Tab-separated table of C-alpha atoms in Angstrom:
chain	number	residue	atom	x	y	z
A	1	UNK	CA	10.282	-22.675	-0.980
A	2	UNK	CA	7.081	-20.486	-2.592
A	3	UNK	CA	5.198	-19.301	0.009
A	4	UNK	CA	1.403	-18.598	-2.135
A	5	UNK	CA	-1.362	-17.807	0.019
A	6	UNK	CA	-4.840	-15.926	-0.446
A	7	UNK	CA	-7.387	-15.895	2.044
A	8	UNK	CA	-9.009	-12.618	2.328
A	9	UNK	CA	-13.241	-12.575	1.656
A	10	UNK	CA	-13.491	-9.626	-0.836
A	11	UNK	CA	-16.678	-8.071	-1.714
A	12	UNK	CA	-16.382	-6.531	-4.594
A	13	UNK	CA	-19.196	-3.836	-6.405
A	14	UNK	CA	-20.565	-0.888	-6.640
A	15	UNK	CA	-22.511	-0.464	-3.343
A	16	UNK	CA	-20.468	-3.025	-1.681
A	17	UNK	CA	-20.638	-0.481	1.610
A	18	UNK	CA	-24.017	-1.481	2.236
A	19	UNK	CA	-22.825	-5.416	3.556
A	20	UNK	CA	-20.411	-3.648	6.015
A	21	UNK	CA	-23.215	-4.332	8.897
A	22	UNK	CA	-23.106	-8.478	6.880
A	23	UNK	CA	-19.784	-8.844	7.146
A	24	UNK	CA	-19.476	-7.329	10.992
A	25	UNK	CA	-21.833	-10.028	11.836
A	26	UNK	CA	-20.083	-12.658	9.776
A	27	UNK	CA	-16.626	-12.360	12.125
A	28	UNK	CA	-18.371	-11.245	14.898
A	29	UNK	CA	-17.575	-8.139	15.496
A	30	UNK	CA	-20.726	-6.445	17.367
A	31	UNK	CA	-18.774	-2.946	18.875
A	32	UNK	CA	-16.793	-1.893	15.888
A	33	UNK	CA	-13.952	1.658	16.428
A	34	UNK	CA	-14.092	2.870	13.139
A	35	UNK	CA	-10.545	4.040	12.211
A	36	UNK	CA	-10.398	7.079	9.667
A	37	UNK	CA	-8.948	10.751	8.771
A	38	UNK	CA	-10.739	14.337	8.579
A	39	UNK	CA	-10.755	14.256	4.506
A	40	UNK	CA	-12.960	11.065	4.770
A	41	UNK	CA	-15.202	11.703	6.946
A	42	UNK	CA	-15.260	15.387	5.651
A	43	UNK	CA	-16.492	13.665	2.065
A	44	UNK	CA	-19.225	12.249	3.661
A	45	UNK	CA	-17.944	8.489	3.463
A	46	UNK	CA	-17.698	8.329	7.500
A	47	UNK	CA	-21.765	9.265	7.029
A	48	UNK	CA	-22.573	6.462	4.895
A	49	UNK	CA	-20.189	3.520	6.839
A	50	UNK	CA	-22.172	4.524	9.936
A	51	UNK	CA	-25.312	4.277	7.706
A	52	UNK	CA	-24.479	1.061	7.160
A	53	UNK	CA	-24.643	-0.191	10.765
A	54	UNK	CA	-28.019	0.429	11.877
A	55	UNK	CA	-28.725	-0.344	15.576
A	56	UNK	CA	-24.894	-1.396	16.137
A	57	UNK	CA	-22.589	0.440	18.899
A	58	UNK	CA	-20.011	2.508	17.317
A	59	UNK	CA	-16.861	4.091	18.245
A	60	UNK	CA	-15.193	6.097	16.091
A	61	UNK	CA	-11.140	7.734	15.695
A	62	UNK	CA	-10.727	10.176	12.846
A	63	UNK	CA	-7.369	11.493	13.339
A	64	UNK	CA	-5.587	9.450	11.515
A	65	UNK	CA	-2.710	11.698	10.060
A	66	UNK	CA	-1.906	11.394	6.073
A	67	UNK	CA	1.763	9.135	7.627
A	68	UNK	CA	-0.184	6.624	10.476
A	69	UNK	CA	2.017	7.225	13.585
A	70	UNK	CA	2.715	5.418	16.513
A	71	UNK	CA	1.232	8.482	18.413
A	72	UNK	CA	-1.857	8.072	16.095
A	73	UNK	CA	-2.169	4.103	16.902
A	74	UNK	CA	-1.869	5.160	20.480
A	75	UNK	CA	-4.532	7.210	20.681
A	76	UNK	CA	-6.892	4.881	18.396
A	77	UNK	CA	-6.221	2.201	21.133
A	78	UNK	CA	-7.212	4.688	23.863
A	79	UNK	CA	-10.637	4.991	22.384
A	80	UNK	CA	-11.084	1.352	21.572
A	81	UNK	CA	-10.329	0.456	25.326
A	82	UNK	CA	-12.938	3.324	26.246
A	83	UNK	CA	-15.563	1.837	24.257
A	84	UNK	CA	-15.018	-1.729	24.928
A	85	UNK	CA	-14.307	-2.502	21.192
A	86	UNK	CA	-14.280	-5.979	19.791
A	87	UNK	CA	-13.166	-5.058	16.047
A	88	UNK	CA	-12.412	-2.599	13.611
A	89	UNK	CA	-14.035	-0.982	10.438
A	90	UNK	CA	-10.951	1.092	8.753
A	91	UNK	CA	-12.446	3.493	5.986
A	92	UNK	CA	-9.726	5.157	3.809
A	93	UNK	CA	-7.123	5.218	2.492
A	94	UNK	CA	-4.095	3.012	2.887
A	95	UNK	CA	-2.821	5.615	5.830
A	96	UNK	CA	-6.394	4.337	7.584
A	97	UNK	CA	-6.170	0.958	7.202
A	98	UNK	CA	-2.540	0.645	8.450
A	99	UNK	CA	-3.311	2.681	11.488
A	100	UNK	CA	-6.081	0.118	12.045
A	101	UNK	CA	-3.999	-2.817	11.740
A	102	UNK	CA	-1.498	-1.181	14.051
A	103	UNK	CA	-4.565	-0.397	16.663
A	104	UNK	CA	-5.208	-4.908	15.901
A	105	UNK	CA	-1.908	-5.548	17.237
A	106	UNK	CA	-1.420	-2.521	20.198
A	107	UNK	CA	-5.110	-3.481	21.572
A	108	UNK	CA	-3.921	-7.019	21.855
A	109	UNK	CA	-0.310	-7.979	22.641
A	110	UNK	CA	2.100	-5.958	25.277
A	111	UNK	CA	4.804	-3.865	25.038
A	112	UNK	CA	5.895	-1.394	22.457
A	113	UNK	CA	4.877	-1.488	18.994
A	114	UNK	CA	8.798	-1.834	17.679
A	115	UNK	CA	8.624	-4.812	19.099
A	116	UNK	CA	6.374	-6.153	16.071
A	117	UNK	CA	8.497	-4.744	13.571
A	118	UNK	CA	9.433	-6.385	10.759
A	119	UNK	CA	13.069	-5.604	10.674
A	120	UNK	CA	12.836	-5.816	14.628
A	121	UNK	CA	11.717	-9.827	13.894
A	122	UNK	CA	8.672	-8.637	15.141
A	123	UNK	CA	6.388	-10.703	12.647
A	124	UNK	CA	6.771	-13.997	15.047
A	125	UNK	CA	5.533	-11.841	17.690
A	126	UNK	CA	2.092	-11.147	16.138
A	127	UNK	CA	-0.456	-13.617	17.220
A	128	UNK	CA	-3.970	-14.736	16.292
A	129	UNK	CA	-4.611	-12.560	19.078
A	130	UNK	CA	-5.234	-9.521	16.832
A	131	UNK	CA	-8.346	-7.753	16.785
A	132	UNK	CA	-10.709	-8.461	13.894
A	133	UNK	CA	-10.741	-5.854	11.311
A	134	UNK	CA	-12.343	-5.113	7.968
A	135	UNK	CA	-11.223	-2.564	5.802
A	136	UNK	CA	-12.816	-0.367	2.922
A	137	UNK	CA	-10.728	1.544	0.906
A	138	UNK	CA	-11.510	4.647	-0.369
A	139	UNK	CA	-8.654	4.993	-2.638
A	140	UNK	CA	-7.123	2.790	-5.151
A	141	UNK	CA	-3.691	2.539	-4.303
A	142	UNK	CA	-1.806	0.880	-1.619
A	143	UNK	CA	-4.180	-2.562	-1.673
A	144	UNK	CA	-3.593	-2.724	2.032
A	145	UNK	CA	-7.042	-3.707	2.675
A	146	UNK	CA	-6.007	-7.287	1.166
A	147	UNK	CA	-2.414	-7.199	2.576
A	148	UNK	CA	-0.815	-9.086	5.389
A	149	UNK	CA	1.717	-5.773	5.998
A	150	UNK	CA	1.293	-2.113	7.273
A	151	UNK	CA	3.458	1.040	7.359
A	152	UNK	CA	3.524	3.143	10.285
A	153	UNK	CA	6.263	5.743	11.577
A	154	UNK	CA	7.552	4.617	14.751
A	155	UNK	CA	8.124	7.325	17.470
A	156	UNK	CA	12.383	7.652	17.082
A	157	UNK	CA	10.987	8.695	13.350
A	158	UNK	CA	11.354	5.607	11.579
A	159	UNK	CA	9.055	4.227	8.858
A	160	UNK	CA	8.476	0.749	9.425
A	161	UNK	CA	7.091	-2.391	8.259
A	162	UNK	CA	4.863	-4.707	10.454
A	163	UNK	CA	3.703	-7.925	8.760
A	164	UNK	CA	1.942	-11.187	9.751
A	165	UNK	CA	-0.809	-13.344	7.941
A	166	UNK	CA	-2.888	-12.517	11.196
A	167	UNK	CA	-3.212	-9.176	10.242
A	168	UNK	CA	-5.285	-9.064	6.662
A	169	UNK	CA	-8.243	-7.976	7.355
A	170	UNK	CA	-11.020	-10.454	7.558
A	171	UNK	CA	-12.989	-8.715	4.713
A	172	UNK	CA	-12.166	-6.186	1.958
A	173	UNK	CA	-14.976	-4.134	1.282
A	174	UNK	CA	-14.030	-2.667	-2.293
A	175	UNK	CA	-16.564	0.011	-3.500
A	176	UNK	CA	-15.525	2.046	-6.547
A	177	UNK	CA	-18.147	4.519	-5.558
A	178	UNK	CA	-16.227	5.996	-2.510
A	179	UNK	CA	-13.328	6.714	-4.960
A	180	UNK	CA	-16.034	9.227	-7.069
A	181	UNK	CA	-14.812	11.929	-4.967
A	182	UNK	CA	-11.295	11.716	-4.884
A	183	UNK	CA	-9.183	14.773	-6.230
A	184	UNK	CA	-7.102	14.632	-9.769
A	185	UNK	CA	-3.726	14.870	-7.595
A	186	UNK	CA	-4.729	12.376	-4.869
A	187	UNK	CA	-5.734	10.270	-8.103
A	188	UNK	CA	-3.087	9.896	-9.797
A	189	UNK	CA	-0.458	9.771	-7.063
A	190	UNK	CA	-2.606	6.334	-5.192
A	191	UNK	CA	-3.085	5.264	-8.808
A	192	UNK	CA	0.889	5.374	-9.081
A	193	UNK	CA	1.295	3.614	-6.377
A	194	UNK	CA	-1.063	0.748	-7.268
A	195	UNK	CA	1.326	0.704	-10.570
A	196	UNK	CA	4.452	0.377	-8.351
A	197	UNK	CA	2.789	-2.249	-6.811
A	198	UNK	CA	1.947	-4.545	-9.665
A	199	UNK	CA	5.439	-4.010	-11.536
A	200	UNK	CA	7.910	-4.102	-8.484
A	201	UNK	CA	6.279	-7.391	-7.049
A	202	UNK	CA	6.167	-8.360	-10.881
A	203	UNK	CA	9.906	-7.961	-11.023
A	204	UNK	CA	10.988	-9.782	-7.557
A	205	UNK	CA	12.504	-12.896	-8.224
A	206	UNK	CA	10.325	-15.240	-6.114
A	207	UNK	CA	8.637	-18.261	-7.735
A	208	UNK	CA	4.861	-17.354	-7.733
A	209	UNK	CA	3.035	-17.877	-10.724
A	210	UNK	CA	-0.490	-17.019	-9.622
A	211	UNK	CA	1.052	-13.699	-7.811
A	212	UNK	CA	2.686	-12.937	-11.711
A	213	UNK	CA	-0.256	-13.498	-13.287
A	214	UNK	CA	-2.336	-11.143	-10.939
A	215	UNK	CA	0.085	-8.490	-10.921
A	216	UNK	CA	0.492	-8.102	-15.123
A	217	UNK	CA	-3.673	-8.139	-15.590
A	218	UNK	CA	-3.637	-5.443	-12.465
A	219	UNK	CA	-0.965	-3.294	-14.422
A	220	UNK	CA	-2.561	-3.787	-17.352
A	221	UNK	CA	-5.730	-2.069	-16.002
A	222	UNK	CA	-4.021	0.065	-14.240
A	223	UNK	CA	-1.788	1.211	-17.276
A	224	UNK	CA	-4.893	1.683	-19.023
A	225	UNK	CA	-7.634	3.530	-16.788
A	226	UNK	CA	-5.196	5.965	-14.542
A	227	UNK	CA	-5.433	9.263	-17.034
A	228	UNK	CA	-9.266	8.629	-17.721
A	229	UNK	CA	-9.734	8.006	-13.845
A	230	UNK	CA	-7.841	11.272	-13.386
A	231	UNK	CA	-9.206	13.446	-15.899
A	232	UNK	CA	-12.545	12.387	-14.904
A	233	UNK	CA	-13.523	11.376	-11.675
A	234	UNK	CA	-17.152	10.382	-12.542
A	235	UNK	CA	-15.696	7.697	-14.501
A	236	UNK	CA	-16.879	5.067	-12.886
A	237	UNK	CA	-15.867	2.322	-15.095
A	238	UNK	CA	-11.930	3.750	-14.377
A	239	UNK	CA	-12.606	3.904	-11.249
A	240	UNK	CA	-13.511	0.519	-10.960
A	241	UNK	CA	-11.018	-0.876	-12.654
A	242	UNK	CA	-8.022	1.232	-10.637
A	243	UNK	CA	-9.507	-0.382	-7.601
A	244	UNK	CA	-8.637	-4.049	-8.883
A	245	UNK	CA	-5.001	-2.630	-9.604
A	246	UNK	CA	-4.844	-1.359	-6.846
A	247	UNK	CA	-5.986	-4.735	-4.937
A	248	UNK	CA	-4.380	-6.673	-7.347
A	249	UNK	CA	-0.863	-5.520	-6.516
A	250	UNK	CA	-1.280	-6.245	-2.882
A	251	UNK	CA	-2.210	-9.360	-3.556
A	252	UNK	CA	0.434	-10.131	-5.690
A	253	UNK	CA	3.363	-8.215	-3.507
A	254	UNK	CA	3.316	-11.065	-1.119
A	255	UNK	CA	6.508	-12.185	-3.567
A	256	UNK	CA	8.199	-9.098	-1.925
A	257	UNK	CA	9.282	-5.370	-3.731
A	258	UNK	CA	12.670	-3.392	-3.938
A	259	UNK	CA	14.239	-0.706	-4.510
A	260	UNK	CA	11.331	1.573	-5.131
A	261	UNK	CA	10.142	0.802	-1.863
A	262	UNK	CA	12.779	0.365	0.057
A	263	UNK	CA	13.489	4.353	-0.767
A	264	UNK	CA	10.335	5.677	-0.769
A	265	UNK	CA	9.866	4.174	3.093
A	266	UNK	CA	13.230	5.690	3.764
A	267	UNK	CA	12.498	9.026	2.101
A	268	UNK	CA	8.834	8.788	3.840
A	269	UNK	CA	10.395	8.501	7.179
A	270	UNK	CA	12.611	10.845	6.703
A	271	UNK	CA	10.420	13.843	5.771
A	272	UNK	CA	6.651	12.561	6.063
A	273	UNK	CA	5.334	15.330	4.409
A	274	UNK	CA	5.846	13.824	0.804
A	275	UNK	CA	3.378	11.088	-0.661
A	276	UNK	CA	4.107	7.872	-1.074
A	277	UNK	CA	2.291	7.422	-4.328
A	278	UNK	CA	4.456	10.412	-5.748
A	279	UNK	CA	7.634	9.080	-4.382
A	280	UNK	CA	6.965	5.541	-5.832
A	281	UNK	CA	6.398	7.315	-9.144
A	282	UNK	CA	9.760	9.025	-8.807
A	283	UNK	CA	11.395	6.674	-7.898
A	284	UNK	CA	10.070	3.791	-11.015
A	285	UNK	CA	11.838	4.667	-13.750
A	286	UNK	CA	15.584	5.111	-12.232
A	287	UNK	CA	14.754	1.429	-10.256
A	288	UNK	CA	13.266	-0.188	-13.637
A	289	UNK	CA	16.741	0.552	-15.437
A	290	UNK	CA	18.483	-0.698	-12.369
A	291	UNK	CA	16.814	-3.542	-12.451
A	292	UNK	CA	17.009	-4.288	-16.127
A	293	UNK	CA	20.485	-6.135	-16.476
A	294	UNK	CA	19.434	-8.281	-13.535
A	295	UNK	CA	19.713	-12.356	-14.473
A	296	UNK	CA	16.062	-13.264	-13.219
A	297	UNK	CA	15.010	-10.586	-15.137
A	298	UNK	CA	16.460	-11.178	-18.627
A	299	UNK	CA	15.676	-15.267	-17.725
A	300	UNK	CA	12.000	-14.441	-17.376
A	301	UNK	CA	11.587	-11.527	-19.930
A	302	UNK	CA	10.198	-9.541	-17.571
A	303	UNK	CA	10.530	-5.920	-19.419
A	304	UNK	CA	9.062	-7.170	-22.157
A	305	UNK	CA	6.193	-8.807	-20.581
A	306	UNK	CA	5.143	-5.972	-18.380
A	307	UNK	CA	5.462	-3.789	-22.147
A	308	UNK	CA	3.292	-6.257	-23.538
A	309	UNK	CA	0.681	-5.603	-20.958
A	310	UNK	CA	1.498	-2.239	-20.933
A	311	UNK	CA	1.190	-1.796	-24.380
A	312	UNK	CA	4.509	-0.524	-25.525
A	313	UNK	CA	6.962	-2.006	-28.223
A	314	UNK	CA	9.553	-2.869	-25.833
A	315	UNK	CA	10.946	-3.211	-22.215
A	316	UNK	CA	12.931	-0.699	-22.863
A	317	UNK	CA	10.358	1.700	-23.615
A	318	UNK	CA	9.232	1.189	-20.065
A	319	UNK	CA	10.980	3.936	-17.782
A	320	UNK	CA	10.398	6.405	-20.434
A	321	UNK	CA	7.221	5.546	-20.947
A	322	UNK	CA	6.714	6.137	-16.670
A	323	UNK	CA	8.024	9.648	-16.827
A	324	UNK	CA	5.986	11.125	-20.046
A	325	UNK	CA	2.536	9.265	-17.701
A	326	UNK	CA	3.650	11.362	-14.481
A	327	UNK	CA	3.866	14.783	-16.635
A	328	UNK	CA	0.736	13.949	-17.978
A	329	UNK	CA	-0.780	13.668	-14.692
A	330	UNK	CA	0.927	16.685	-13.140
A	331	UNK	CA	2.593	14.899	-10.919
A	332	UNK	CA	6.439	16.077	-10.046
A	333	UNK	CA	8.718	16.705	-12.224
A	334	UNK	CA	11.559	14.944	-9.949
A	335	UNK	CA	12.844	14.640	-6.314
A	336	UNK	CA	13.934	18.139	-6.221
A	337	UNK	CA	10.537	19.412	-7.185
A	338	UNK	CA	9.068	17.995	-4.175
A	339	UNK	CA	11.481	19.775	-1.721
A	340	UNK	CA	13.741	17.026	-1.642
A	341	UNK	CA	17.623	18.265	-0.717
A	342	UNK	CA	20.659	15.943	-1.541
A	343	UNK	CA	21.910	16.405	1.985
A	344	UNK	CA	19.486	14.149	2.701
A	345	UNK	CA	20.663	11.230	0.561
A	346	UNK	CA	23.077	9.484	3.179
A	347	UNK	CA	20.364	9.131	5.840
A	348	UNK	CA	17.944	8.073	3.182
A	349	UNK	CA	20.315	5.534	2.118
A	350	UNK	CA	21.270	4.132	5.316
A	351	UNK	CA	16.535	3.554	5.725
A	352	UNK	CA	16.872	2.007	2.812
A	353	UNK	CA	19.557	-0.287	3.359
A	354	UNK	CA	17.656	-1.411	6.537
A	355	UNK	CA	14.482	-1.488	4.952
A	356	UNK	CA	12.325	-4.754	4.491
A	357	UNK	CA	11.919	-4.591	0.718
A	358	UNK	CA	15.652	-4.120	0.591
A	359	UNK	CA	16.871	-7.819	-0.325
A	360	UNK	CA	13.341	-8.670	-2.095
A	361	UNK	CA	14.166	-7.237	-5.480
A	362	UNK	CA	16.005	-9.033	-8.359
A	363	UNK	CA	19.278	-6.761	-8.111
A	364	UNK	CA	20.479	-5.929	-4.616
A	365	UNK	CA	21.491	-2.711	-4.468
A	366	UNK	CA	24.978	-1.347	-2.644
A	367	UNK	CA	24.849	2.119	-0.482
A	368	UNK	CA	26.594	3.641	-4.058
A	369	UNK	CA	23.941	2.345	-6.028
A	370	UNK	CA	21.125	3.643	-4.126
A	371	UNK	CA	22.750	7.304	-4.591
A	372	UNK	CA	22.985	6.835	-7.976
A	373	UNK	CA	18.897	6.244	-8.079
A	374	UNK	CA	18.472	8.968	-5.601
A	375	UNK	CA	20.520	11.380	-8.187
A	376	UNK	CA	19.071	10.442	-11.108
A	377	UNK	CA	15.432	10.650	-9.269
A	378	UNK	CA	16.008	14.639	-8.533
């Protein structure tokens, strides 16, 4: 049976940061911990959040490392139990907002936070309990400020998933403007993964219409605004429209992802020094030809109608097409590039294997298969 469900408020528009006191009031949130990370509040986005809440009492946690942690979540809650919270504002990136939506369920419910775990059958365990949170990305990338799911390393070093409808936040606050700042790098590597987003959920198998529909017009904006929005950052009309790919693909990934996902949380877990942006780049092209010969995917034409709205000739001009746009953004030129060692592989296949985006793809993919990505990925 098709799950298809949408119920975050988004306000969308330049300036949009200016309703954050609205739409605290609006789901009644009156003592708000702000949950962010040193490179945000050291652009001066922290400055204009709190801006926006004249007159309210705010706490706020900026540690939020570039992987959320467990550790991290733990400390978050300390302050929010300090300050008597009722909510949370998360302002960043997609590492900000999941901390904050690990915070909504460790401020509310007992026990450890493996116990909410996806692959743990956590999800059941979340409740309506949750503390209210909105989010406002500053990056256009993961979408997690309209998604139900969050990725946080666990403390025995695992990267996992923790999803419930409970915990999309109750607004999305999408400004382009906070994205003015953002580095060429940083860029291109969120504006990869808002790409991964829209053509891995486009290629799961799942009957969703509306969520296909979303995700080809978000990589089709996407596709076509991620080398002006990296080239130049003042672009505001890129910038605007990498933030609906980027939200678009987390609206749409409720069908599920796959492969590139399922080794990019491995590999994330595993060393989470690397980006996740980068490694879904990577890791596109190898899962795209993987993918290819799969029956839903030949059924549906699904190559060719992500080249359509890609603007290629053909769905085969797809993975190629991938790895001439990461050299043009300076991004890696492989796995190996970004310090990654094939010793690795067998513990990065066995995260994979366990991962929650694992069986969500059109072709499920054996322990032999997933080295053959990882190899041709290097």
């Amino acid at each position: 049976m098709a799950l298809i469900y949408y119920l975050t408020q988004i306000q969308f528009d330049c300036g949009a940061i200016k309703l954050l006191k609205q739409e605290c009031q609006r789901v009644a949130i009156s003592r708000p911990l702000i949950v962010t990370d040193p490179g945000v509040k050291a652009a001066g986005i922290l400055q204009k959040a709190l801006d926006a809440l004249p007159g309210m009492t705010v706490a706020v946690f900026d540690q939020t490392p570039s992987n959320p942690t467990e550790a991290a979540v733990r400390a978050a809650v300390a302050v929010y139990r300090a300050n008597n919270c009722d909510g949370l504002i998360a302002v960043g990136g997609g590492s900000a907002i999941d901390c904050a939506k690990g915070v909504a369920i460790a401020a509310t419910h007992e026990g450890p936070l493996t116990h909410y775990a996806t692959i743990e059958g956590g999800s059941p365990r979340i409740t309506d309990k949750v503390a209210p949170l909105i989010a406002v990305p500053t990056t256009s990338g993961t979408g997690s400020e309209v998604a139900r799911g969050a990725i946080i390393i666990v403390d025995d070093h695992r990267k996992l998933g923790f999803h419930s409808w409970y915990l999309v936040p109750k607004t999305a606050i999408c400004d382009p403007e906070l994205t003015l700042g953002l580095p060429p790098k940083l860029t291109a590597a969120t504006g990869m993964d808002a790409l991964a987003h829209c053509m891995e959920t486009f290629m799961a198998p799942v009957f969703n219409p509306p969520a296909d529909g979303i995700a080809l017009d978000g990589l089709a904006r996407g596709w076509a605004n991620i080398e002006r929005a990296t080239l130049d950052g003042s672009n505001l009309d890129a910038r605007l429209n990498m933030m609906s790919s980027s939200m678009q693909g987390a609206m749409a990934f409720q069908k599920g992802l796959g492969c590139v996902h399922s080794l990019s949380h491995s590999l994330g877990g595993v060393d989470p020094r690397l980006h996740h942006g980068t490694l879904n780049a990577m890791f596109l092209p190898t899962v795209i030809r993987f993918n290819a010969s799969a029956e839903s995917m030949q059924k549906e034409k699904r190559l060719e109608r992500m080249a359509h709205a890609m603007g290629l000739p053909s769905g085969s001009d797809i993975a190629v097409a991938i790895e001439d746009l990461n050299a043009r953004l300076g991004l890696p030129s492989g796995l190996a590039a970004m310090g990654v060692d094939p010793s690795l592989f067998d513990k990065i296949i066995a995260g994979a294997l366990a991962d929650h985006c694992h069986k969500t793809g059109p072709r499920l993919a054996s322990a032999q298969d997933y080295r053959g990505m990882l190899t041709e990925a290097m």
